[in-house]
């Protein structure tokens, strides 16, 4: 299992750039608008990050991001 800051540091740049907006609690649509992406693309990126970090859901993911950046 991947855990801790090293997990997020090892993400490809296209996935890593949505970590900060996720940690802020932004929706997929808000992240998409901020980063000039399609909402579906953001949804796919969130799914890929959850899979890579073995997070159960978006809340688990956000809490883990916040813990690693605190």
mmCIF file of C-alpha atoms in Angstrom:
data_model
loop_
_atom_site.group_PDB
_atom_site.id
_atom_site.type_symbol
_atom_site.label_atom_id
_atom_site.label_comp_id
_atom_site.label_asym_id
_atom_site.label_seq_id
_atom_site.Cartn_x
_atom_site.Cartn_y
_atom_site.Cartn_z
ATOM 1 C CA UNK A 1 0.000 0.000 0.000
ATOM 2 C CA UNK A 2 1.172 3.487 -0.791
ATOM 3 C CA UNK A 3 0.861 5.959 2.036
ATOM 4 C CA UNK A 4 2.262 9.214 3.324
ATOM 5 C CA UNK A 5 3.751 12.146 1.459
ATOM 6 C CA UNK A 6 5.836 9.902 -0.778
ATOM 7 C CA UNK A 7 2.600 8.686 -2.352
ATOM 8 C CA UNK A 8 1.578 12.136 -3.465
ATOM 9 C CA UNK A 9 5.119 13.097 -4.467
ATOM 10 C CA UNK A 10 5.274 10.086 -6.785
ATOM 11 C CA UNK A 11 2.097 11.035 -8.662
ATOM 12 C CA UNK A 12 2.526 12.243 -12.228
ATOM 13 C CA UNK A 13 2.295 16.036 -12.584
ATOM 14 C CA UNK A 14 -1.118 15.958 -14.270
ATOM 15 C CA UNK A 15 -2.553 14.228 -11.184
ATOM 16 C CA UNK A 16 -0.519 16.118 -8.592
ATOM 17 C CA UNK A 17 -1.833 19.485 -9.763
ATOM 18 C CA UNK A 18 -5.329 18.715 -8.529
ATOM 19 C CA UNK A 19 -4.213 17.841 -4.984
ATOM 20 C CA UNK A 20 -4.314 21.402 -3.626
ATOM 21 C CA UNK A 21 -7.811 22.184 -4.933
ATOM 22 C CA UNK A 22 -8.996 18.813 -3.640
ATOM 23 C CA UNK A 23 -7.603 19.587 -0.193
ATOM 24 C CA UNK A 24 -9.484 22.904 -0.285
ATOM 25 C CA UNK A 25 -12.719 20.964 -0.727
ATOM 26 C CA UNK A 26 -13.418 22.149 -4.251
ATOM 27 C CA UNK A 27 -15.805 20.195 -6.440
ATOM 28 C CA UNK A 28 -14.772 18.520 -9.678
ATOM 29 C CA UNK A 29 -16.480 21.327 -11.601
ATOM 30 C CA UNK A 30 -14.626 24.005 -9.621
ATOM 31 C CA UNK A 31 -11.295 22.242 -10.115
ATOM 32 C CA UNK A 32 -12.023 21.823 -13.814
ATOM 33 C CA UNK A 33 -12.783 25.523 -14.233
ATOM 34 C CA UNK A 34 -9.703 26.555 -12.248
ATOM 35 C CA UNK A 35 -7.352 24.324 -14.245
ATOM 36 C CA UNK A 36 -9.071 24.583 -17.647
ATOM 37 C CA UNK A 37 -9.977 20.909 -17.723
ATOM 38 C CA UNK A 38 -13.194 19.032 -18.424
ATOM 39 C CA UNK A 39 -15.106 17.981 -15.304
ATOM 40 C CA UNK A 40 -14.965 14.395 -16.547
ATOM 41 C CA UNK A 41 -11.177 14.618 -16.726
ATOM 42 C CA UNK A 42 -11.000 15.782 -13.122
ATOM 43 C CA UNK A 43 -13.331 12.949 -12.115
ATOM 44 C CA UNK A 44 -10.997 10.472 -13.821
ATOM 45 C CA UNK A 45 -7.925 12.001 -12.156
ATOM 46 C CA UNK A 46 -9.555 11.770 -8.721
ATOM 47 C CA UNK A 47 -10.336 8.108 -9.387
ATOM 48 C CA UNK A 48 -6.742 7.452 -10.438
ATOM 49 C CA UNK A 49 -5.399 9.143 -7.300
ATOM 50 C CA UNK A 50 -7.793 7.195 -5.054
ATOM 51 C CA UNK A 51 -6.675 3.963 -6.708
ATOM 52 C CA UNK A 52 -2.962 4.801 -6.385
ATOM 53 C CA UNK A 53 -3.305 5.771 -2.727
ATOM 54 C CA UNK A 54 -5.860 3.078 -1.861
ATOM 55 C CA UNK A 55 -8.242 5.672 -0.442
ATOM 56 C CA UNK A 56 -11.798 4.468 0.145
ATOM 57 C CA UNK A 57 -13.498 7.617 -1.056
ATOM 58 C CA UNK A 58 -13.029 11.331 -1.695
ATOM 59 C CA UNK A 59 -13.266 12.211 2.007
ATOM 60 C CA UNK A 60 -10.518 9.728 2.872
ATOM 61 C CA UNK A 61 -8.406 11.183 0.063
ATOM 62 C CA UNK A 62 -8.909 14.789 1.164
ATOM 63 C CA UNK A 63 -8.084 13.940 4.773
ATOM 64 C CA UNK A 64 -4.903 12.168 3.700
ATOM 65 C CA UNK A 65 -3.815 15.077 1.487
ATOM 66 C CA UNK A 66 -4.410 17.527 4.328
ATOM 67 C CA UNK A 67 -2.476 15.335 6.785
ATOM 68 C CA UNK A 68 0.485 15.175 4.421
ATOM 69 C CA UNK A 69 0.568 18.903 3.813
ATOM 70 C CA UNK A 70 0.006 20.001 7.412
#
